Amino acid sequence: MTDRYAVIGNPISHSKSPLIHGAFAQQTAQDIAYTALEGPLDGFAGAVHAFRDAGGRGMNVTAPFKLQAFTLATDRLERAELAGATNALKFEGDRIWADNFDGVGLVNDIQRNLGVALVGKRVLLLGAGGAVRGALLPFLAEQPAALVIANRTAEKATALAAAFSGRGRITGCGFGDLAGERFDVVLNATSASLKAELPAVPASVFTGAVLAYELVYGKGLTPFLRLAQNAGVPRLADGVGMLVEQAAEAFVWWRGVRPETAPVIARMTVPLV
Ligand code: NDP
């Protein structure tokens, strides 16, 4: 019998997840159906239960439901617990398991696909929202020399850094505190690029950097990537690889089979011009 999975969000029509999981299923000969579900803004839990009761095996969760999915779960894996958010659910009898693959997807894209090892590097993460929360544990596990979180609302970054301080060398600050600081890897995990805005960071953060990474995908050269390019950063990337890699982790979790990500990333990449 065909096993059913879905991504739930609101809105959801833009989601690439059905395309990605469809490609993975074809590649690995898994008999699954993967659809996109628009969850009602006031009825997330009901929609998840209805999907599970109709035989659903698992779900991806996207905005604005990542926090509600965390609350709904009966069991959470450590990454989801520490992130306070989940992007994947697995149904087993009465149990709803929650994990968060956003961070590990990002780290896998940087290290495996882009070939940049994070160990010993100075890493700057711009933003302090859900994507950053999910990324902190996987980043710290790679033992960077320093992990700095900088956010428009500085207090959110310092609070987040304090919460993870037992896990590695991490600090939080506002954008203004970055003057004179240099990093090897700079990531834009703010949502500024969705509105074609630029986080107010000094261009000097890019001096000597090997990689600038924009989590938003499919938007070409965003103001952040353009600033990095003008500062001479040799490698620029957007979040398409992160999206496909987090999907691959969920696929392995659900199906026990690892799909190949490279052909799917290649198919979905919008050139950075
Ligand atoms: P949140 O809404 O949780 O957080 C948004 C963050 O962006 C906050 O830190 C906010 O700062 C900051 N911000 C918003 N506008 C601006 C601006 N104009 N200048 C500076 N900072 C700004 O979002 P998420 O953390 O969930 O997602 C962040 C981005 O990452 C999104 O754009 C999303 O598309 C992308 N993403 C990509 C994924 C992928 O697979 N490629 C997966 C997950 C997310 P403040 O706290 O001051 O409000």
Coordinates of N, CA and C in Angstrom, one line a residue, residues 5 21 59-60 87-88 90 101 245-256:
Y5 N 2.6 10.9 2.9 CA 3.3 12.0 3.6 C 2.8 13.3 3.1
H21 N 10.5 15.4 -2.6 CA 10.2 14.1 -2.1 C 9.8 13.2 -3.2
M59 N 5.0 14.0 8.4 CA 4.7 15.4 7.8 C 6.0 16.2 7.9
N60 N 6.2 17.1 6.9 CA 7.0 18.2 7.1 C 6.2 19.4 7.5
N87 N 10.5 20.8 12.2 CA 10.0 20.8 10.8 C 9.7 19.5 10.3
A88 N 9.7 18.4 11.1 CA 9.3 17.1 10.6 C 8.7 16.3 11.7
K90 N 6.8 12.4 12.7 CA 6.7 11.0 12.3 C 5.6 10.3 13.2
F101 N 15.3 19.2 11.1 CA 16.4 18.9 10.2 C 17.0 20.2 9.5
E245 N 18.8 19.2 1.4 CA 19.4 18.4 2.4 C 18.6 18.1 3.6
Q246 N 17.8 19.1 4.1 CA 16.9 18.8 5.2 C 15.8 17.8 4.8
A247 N 15.4 17.9 3.5 CA 14.4 17.0 3.0 C 14.9 15.6 3.0
A248 N 16.2 15.5 2.6 CA 16.9 14.1 2.6 C 16.9 13.5 4.0
E249 N 17.2 14.3 5.0 CA 17.3 13.8 6.4 C 15.9 13.3 6.8
A250 N 14.9 14.0 6.5 CA 13.5 13.6 6.8 C 13.2 12.3 6.1
F251 N 13.6 12.2 4.8 CA 13.3 11.0 4.0 C 14.0 9.8 4.7
V252 N 15.2 10.0 5.1 CA 16.0 8.8 5.8 C 15.3 8.5 7.1
W253 N 14.8 9.4 7.8 CA 14.1 9.2 9.1 C 12.9 8.4 8.9
W254 N 12.1 8.8 7.8 CA 10.8 8.1 7.6 C 11.0 6.7 6.9
R255 N 11.9 6.7 5.9 CA 12.0 5.5 5.0 C 13.2 4.6 5.2
G256 N 14.2 5.1 6.0 CA 15.4 4.3 6.2 C 16.3 4.2 5.0

